[in-house]
Coordinates of C-alpha atoms and ligand atoms in Angstrom, one line a residue:
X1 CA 59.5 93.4 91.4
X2 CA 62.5 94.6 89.6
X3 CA 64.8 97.1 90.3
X4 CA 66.7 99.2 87.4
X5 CA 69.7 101.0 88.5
X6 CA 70.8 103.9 86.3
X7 CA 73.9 106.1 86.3
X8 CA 73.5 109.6 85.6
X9 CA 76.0 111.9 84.7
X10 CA 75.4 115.7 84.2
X11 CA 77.8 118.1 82.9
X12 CA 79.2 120.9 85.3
X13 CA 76.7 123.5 83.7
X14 CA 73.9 121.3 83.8
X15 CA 72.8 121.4 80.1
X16 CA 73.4 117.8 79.2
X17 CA 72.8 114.7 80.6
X18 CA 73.7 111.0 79.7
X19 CA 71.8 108.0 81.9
X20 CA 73.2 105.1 81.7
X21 CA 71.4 101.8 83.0
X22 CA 73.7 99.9 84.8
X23 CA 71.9 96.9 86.4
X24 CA 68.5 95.0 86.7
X25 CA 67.6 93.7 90.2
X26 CA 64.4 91.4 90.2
X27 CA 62.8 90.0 93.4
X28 CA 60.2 87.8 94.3
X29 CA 58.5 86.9 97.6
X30 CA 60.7 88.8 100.1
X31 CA 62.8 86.4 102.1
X32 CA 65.4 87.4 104.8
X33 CA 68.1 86.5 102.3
X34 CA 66.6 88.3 99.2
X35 CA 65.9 91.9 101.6
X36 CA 67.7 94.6 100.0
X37 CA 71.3 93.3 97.9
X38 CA 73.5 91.1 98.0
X39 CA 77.3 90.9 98.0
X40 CA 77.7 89.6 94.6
X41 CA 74.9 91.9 93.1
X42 CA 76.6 94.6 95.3
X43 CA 79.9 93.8 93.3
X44 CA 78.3 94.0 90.0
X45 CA 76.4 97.3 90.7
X46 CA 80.5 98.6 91.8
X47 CA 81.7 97.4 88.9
X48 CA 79.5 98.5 86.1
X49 CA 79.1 101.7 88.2
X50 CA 82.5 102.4 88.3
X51 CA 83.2 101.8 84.6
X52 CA 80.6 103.7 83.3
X53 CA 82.1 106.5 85.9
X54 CA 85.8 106.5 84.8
X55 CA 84.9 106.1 81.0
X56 CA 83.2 109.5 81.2
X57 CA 85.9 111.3 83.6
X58 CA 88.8 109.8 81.1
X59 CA 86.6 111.5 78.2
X60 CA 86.8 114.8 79.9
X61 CA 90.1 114.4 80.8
X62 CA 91.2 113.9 77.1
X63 CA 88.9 116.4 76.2
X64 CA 91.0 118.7 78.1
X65 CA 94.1 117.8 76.9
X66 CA 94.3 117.5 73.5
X67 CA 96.0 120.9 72.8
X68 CA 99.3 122.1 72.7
X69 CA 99.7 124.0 76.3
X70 CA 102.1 126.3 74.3
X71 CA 100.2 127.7 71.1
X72 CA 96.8 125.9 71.6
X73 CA 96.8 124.3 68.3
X74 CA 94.6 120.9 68.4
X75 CA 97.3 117.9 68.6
X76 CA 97.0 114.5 65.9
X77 CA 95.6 111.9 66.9
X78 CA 97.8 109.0 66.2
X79 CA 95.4 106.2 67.7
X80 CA 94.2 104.4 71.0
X81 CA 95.9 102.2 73.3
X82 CA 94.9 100.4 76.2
X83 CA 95.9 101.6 79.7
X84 CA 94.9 98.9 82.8
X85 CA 94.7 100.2 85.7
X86 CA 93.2 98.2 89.2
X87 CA 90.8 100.1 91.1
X88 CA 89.0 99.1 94.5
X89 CA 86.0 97.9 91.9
X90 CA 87.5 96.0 89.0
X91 CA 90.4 96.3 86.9
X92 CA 90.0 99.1 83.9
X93 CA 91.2 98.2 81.0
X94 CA 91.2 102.1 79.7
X95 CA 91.3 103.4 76.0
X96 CA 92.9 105.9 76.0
X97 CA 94.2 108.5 73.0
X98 CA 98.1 108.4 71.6
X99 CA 98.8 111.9 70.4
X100 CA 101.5 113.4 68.2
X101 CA 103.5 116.4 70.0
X102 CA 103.0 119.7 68.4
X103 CA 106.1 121.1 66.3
X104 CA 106.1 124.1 67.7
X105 CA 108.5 123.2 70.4
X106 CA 111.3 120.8 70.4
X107 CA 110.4 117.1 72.2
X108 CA 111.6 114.0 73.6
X109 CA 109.1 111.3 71.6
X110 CA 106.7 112.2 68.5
X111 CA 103.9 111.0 70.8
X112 CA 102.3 110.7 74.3
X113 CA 99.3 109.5 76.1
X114 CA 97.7 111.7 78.5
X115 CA 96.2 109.2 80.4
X116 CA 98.9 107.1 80.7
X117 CA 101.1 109.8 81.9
X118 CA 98.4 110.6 85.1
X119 CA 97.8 107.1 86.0
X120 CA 101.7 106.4 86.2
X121 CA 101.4 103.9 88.9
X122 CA 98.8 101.5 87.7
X123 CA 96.9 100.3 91.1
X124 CA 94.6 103.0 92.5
X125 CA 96.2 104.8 95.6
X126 CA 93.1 103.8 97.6
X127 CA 93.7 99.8 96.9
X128 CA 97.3 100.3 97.7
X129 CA 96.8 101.5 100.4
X130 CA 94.3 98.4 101.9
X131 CA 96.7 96.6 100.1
X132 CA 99.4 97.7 102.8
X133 CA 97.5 98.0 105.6
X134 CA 96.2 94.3 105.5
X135 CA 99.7 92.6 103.9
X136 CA 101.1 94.0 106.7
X137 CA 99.1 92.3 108.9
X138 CA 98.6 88.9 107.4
X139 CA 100.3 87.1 104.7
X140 CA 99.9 88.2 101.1
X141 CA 97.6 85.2 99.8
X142 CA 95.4 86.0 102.9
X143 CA 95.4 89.6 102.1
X144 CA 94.3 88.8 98.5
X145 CA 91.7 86.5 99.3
X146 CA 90.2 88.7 101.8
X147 CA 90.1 91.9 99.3
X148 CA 88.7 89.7 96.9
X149 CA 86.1 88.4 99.0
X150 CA 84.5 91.8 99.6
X151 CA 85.6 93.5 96.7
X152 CA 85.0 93.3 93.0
X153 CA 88.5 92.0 91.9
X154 CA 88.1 88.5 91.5
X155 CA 91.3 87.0 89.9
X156 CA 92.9 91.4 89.1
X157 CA 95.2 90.8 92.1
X158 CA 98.2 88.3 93.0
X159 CA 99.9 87.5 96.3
X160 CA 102.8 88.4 94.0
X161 CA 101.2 91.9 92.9
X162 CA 100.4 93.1 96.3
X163 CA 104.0 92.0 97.9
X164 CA 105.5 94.3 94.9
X165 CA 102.9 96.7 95.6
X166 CA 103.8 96.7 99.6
X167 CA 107.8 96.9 98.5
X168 CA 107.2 99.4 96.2
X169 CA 105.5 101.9 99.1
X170 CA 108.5 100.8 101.4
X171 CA 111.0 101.5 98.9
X172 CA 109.8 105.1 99.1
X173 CA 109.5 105.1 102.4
X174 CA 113.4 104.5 102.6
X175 CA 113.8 106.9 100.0
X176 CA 112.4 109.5 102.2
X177 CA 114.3 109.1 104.9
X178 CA 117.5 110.9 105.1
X179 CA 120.8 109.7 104.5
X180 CA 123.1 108.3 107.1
X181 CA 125.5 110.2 108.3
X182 CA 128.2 109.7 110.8
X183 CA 127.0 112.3 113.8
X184 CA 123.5 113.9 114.7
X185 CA 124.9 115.5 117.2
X186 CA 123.7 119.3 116.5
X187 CA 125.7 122.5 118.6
X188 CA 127.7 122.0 121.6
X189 CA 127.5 122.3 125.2
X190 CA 126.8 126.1 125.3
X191 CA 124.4 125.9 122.5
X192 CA 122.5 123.5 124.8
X193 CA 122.5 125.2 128.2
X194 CA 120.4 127.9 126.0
X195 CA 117.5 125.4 125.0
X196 CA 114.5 125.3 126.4
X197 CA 114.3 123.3 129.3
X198 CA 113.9 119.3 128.2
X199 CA 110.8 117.1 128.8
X200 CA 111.8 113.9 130.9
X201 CA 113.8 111.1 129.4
X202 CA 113.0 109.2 126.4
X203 CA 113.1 105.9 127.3
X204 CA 114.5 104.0 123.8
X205 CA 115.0 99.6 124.1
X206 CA 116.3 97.8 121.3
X207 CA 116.1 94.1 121.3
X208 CA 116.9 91.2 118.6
X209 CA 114.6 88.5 117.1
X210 CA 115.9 86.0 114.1
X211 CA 114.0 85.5 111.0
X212 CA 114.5 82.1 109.1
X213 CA 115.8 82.6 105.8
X214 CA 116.2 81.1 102.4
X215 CA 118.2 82.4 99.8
X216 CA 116.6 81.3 96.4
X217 CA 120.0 81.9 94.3
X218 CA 121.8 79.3 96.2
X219 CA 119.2 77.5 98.2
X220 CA 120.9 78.0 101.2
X221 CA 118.5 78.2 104.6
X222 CA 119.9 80.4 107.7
X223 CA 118.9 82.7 110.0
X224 CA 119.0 86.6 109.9
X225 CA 118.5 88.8 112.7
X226 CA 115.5 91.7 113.0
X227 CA 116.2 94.3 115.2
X228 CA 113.2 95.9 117.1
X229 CA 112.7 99.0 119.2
X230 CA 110.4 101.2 120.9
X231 CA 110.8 104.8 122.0
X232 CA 109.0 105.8 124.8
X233 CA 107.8 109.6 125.9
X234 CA 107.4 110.8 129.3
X235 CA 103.7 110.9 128.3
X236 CA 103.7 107.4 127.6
X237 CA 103.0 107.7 124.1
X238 CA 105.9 105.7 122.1
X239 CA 106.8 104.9 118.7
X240 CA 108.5 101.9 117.1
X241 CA 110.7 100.7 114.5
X242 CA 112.6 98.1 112.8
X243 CA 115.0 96.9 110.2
X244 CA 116.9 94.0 109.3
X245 CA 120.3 94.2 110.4
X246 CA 122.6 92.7 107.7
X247 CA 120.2 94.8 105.0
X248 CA 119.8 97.7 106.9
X249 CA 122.3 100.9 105.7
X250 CA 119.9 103.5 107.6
X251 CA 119.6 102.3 111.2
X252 CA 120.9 105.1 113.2
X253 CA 119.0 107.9 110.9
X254 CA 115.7 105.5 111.6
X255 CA 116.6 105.9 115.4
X256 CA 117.4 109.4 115.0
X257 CA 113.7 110.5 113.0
X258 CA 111.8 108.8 115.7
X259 CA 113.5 110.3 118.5
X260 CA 113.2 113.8 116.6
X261 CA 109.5 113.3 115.7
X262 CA 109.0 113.0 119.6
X263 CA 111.0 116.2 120.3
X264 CA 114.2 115.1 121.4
X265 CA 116.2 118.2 122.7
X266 CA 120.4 118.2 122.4
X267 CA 119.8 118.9 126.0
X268 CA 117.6 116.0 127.1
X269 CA 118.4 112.7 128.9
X270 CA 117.9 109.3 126.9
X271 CA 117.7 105.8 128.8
X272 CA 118.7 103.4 126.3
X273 CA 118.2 99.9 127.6
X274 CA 119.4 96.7 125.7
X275 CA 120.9 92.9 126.2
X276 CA 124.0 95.0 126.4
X277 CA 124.9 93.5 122.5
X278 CA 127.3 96.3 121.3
X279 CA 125.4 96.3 117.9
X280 CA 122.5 97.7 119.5
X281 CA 124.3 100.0 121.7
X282 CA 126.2 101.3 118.5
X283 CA 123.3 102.6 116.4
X284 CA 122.5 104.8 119.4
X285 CA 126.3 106.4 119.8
X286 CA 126.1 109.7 118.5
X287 CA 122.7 110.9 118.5
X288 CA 122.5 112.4 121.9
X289 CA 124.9 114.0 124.1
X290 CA 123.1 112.7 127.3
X291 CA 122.5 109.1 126.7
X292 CA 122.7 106.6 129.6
X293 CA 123.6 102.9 128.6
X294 CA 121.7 100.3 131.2
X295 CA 121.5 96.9 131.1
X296 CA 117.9 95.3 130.3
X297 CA 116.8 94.0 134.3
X298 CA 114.5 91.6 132.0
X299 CA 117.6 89.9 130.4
X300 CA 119.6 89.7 133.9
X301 CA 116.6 88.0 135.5
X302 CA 116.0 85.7 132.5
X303 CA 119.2 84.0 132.5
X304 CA 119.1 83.3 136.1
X305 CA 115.6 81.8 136.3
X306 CA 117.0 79.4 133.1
X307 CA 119.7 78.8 135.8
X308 CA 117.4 77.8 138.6
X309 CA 115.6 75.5 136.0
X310 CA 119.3 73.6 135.1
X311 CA 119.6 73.1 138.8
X312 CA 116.8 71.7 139.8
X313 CA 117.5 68.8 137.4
X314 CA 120.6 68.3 139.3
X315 CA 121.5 64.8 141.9
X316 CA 122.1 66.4 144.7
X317 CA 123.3 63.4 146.3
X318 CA 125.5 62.5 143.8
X319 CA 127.2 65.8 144.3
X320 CA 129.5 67.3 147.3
X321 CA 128.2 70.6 146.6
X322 CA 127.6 72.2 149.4
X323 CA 125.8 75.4 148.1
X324 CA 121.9 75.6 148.6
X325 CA 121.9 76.8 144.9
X326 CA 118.5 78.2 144.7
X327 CA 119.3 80.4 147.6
X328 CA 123.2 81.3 145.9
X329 CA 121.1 82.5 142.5
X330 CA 118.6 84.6 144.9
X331 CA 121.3 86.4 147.0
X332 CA 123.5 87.2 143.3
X333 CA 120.2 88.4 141.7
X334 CA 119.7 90.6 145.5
X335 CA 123.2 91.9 144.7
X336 CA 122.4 92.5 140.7
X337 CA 119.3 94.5 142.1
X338 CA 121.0 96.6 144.2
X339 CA 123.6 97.9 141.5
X340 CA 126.4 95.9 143.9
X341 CA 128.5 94.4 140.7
X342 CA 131.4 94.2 142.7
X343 CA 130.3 91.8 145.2
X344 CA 127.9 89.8 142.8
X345 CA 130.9 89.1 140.6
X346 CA 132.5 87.8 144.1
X347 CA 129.5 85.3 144.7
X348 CA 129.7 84.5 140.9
X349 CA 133.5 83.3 141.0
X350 CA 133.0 81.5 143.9
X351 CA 130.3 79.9 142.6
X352 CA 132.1 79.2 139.4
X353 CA 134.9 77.5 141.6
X354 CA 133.0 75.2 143.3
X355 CA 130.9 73.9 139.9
X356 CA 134.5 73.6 138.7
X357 CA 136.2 71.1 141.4
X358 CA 132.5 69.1 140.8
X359 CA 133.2 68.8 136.9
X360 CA 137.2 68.3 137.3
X361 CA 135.9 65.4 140.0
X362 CA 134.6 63.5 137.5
X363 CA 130.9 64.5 138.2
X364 CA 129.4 64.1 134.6
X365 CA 125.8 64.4 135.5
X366 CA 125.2 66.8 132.4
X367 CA 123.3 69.4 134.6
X368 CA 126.2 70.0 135.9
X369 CA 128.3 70.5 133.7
X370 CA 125.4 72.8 131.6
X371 CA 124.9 74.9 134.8
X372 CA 128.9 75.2 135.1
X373 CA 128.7 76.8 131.8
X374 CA 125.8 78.9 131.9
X375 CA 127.2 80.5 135.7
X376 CA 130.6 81.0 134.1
X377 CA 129.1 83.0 131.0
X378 CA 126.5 85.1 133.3
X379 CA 130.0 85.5 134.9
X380 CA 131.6 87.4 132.1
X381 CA 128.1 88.7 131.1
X382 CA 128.0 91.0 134.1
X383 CA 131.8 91.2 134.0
X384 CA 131.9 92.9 130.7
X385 CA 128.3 95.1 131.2
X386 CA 129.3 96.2 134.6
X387 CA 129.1 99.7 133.7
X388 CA 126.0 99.7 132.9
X389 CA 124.4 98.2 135.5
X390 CA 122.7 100.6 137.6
X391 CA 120.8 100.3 141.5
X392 CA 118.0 99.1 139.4
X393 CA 115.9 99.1 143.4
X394 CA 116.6 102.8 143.3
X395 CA 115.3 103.0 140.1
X396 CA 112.1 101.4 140.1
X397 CA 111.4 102.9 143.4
X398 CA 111.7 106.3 141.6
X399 CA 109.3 104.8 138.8
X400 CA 112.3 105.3 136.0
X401 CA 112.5 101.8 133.8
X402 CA 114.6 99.2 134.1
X403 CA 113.1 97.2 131.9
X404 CA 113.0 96.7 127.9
X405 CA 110.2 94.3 128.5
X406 CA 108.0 96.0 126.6
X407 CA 110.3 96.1 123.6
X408 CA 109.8 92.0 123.6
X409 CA 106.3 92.8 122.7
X410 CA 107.1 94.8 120.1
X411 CA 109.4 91.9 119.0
X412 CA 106.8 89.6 119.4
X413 CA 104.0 92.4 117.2
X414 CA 106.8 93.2 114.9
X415 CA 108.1 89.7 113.7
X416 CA 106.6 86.5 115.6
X417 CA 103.0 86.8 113.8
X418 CA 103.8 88.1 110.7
X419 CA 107.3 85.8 110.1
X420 CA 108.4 83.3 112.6
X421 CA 105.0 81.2 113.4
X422 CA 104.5 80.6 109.5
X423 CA 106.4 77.6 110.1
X424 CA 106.6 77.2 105.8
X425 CA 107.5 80.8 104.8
X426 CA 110.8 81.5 104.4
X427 CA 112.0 85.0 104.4
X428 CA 114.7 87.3 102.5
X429 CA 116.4 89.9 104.6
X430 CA 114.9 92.6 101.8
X431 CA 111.5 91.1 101.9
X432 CA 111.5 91.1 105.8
X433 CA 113.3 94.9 106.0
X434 CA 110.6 96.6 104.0
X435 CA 107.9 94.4 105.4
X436 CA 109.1 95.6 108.7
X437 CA 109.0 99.5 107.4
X438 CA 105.1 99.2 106.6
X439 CA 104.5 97.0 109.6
X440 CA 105.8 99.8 112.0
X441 CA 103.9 102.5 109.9
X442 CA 101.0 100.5 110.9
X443 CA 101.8 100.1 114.8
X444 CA 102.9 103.7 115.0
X445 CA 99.1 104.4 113.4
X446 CA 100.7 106.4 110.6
X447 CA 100.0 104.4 107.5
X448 CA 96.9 106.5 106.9
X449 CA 98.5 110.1 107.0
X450 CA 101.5 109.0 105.2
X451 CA 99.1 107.8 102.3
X452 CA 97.6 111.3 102.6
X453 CA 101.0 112.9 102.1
X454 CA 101.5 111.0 99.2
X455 CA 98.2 111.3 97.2
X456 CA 96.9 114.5 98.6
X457 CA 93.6 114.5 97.3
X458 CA 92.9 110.6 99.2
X459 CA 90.2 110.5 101.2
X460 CA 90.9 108.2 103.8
X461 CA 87.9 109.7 106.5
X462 CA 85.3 107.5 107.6
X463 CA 83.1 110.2 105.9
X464 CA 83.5 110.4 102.5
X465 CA 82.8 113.8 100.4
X466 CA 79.3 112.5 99.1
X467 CA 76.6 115.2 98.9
X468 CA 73.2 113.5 99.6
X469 CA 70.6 113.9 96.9
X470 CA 68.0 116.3 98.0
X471 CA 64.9 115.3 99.6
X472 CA 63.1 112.8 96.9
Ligands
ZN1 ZN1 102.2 124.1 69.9

């Protein structure tokens, strides 16, 4: 059996028609692997399909637009160039006209091409945008070997070419976002009594993750830190976002966009959890009138339970400690709970004291001495976040949070996959930042309508604008 596969093309009044063969299929005895087509025949049939598609639109196109728009008079043709563009089935290398300007009006160059000036950016909008949406999920060469798998591109795209393509799209994405200023504060107090009555508190948690680095101009290897947060509505739907802290110059208008885009009122409450690192706390000053500042209950219990590990590694009997130490950890962390700063800070000096006299005793078990350091700094840890440490028992009996521990999965989505368990990648902080950008676009499920506000005739739909042939 063989199976011809034309193309054809009418024009919009239906007077002329062109049909082009595009393919051969033959077949012989029917197998399960030779039923219906295969990927690489399917690729060809794309291909060949597609080409014979564009070479007709690009006709048209030039076709209509080889007049001056001014006075109508037909424009020189000077002579054809070659235009490549990548599509989602093969790379185009287009012909396209060069055309003289008319004199009629005064221009900037004696010539143009009017297909080059409509495909400005040379990858289809379409494979950009599965470019993006897989690159920010898996490395770059994985990305590429994946598209090319299924798609006719064999060899048309790079690791290199979809990494510019992905900064490209985040470039704009920073573009589009406003520009920082120093207070988002809108109104005053009276203007705010007037609004509408707030929803419950967004619940916003920022937390820090480091990035290994590697500077190419100097070879130098480092870390950078990525700062991750999540905004949370009373309706538990949340958004995230991201940005590399010593690149970032837009952190607090991020911050501020996602809070808007959930319908943050001057008037409402925010619960802004952290580590209690001042950074973090800084790029939330001044975008709401009614924030609250809590310590992160996960950090606070983190630190002692690393605690309780150091001490169970400790010689008792090579000690004079007299402190049950697991039980000392339990009744600070009971105080800590209870909002009772004042008389875990007690506890904590105390208990500072007594690892002290051990250590200046000449006790150089180095447990000891590691725990001595670690109480002492959970000492001045709660001594300088005191403020904002609230009856967190109260709080989780009401149901409010007390926990950012859902912004260390959003660390984990954000950077851990994508950048830290790579063990050989190394990043930039400009590479990571705007990785980050389309990375969040992704988790906040908004790549898709953002690619639709940028190129509004894309069809991104499950159901394509095909009309079915009628009834054969
Ligand atoms: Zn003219």
């Amino acid at each position: 059996m063989k199976v011809k596969i034309q193309v054809v093309i009418e024009s919009d009044n239906g007077e002329s028609q062109i049909v082009q063969e595009v393919t051969q299929i033959e077949r012989g005895i029917l197998q399960p692997e030779n039923l219906g087509l295969s990927l690489a025949e399917a690729k060809t049939l794309l291909q060949r399909v597609q080409r014979t598609f564009v070479e007709k639109q690009i006709f048209e196109y030039e076709k209509q637009h080889n007049s001056c728009l001014n006075c109508s008079k037909k424009l020189l043709h000077k002579d054809k160039r070659i235009v490549v563009y990548r599509t989602l089935f093969g790379k185009l290398k287009i012909k396209s006209n060069r055309l003289f300007y008319c004199s009629c009006q005064d221009q900037p160059a004696r010539t143009f091409k009017p297909v080059a000036n409509l495909l400005r950016e040379r990858t289809s909008p379409e494979l950009l945008y599965l470019e993006s949406k897989f690159s920010s999920l898996m490395s770059y060469g994985l990305s590429v070997k994946l598209l090319q798998e299924l798609l006719p591109i064999e060899g048309e795209i790079s690791a290199t070419t979809v990494r510019n393509n992905l900064h490209a799209c985040a470039q704009r994405l920073e573009s589009e976002l406003g520009e920082e200023k120093g207070a988002y504060i809108e109104g005053c107090p009276r203007d705010w009594d007037e609004l509408p009555r707030p929803d419950l508190p967004l619940v916003v948690g920022m937390d820090g993750g480091y990035v290994r680095s590697y500077d190419k101009k100097s070879q130098t290897k480092g870390n950078f830190e990525v700062i991750v947060g999540k905004s949370i509505k009373a309706d538990g739907t949340s958004k995230r976002l991201g940005g590399v802290y010593c690149y970032d110059t837009k952190p607090q208008r991020r911050l501020f966009e996602v809070l808007k885009s959930q319908g943050m009122q001057m008037n409402q409450r925010i619960t802004f959890l952290s580590d209690g690192d001042e950074k973090l706390r800084d790029q939330m000053f001044g975008l709401n009138p009614n924030t609250e500042y809590l310590l992160d209950w996960f950090h606070i219990t983190m630190r002692l339970t690393v605690m309780n590990q150091t001490a169970k590694g400790i010689n008792k009997k090579d000690t004079k400690l007299n402190t049950d130490i697991p039980k000392e950890l339990e009744r600070i962390k009971w105080y800590l709970w209870q909002g009772n700063v004042f008389r875990a800070l007690q506890l904590l000096e105390d208990f500072v004291d007594d690892l002290e006299i051990e250590v200046l005793d000449g006790n150089d078990q180095p447990e000891v001495k590691k725990l001595f350091k670690m109480v002492r700094e959970f000492e001045t840890y709660i001594s300088n976040n005191g403020a904002c440490i609230p009856n967190y028992g109260e709080r989780w009996h009401n149901d409010e949070s007390i926990s950012t521990g859902f912004v260390e999965s959003t660390v984990n989505q954000a950077i851990s996959k994508r950048f830290v368990k790579k063990q050989q990648m190394r990043w930039t902080p400009k590479g990571t930042h705007l990785l980050l950008q389309m990375r969040m676009l992704i988790l906040n499920g908004e790549l898709r309508h953002k690619f639709q506000q940028w190129y509004s005739g894309l069809r991104l739909d499950n159901e394509p604008h095909l009309q079915m042939p009628h009834a054969v």
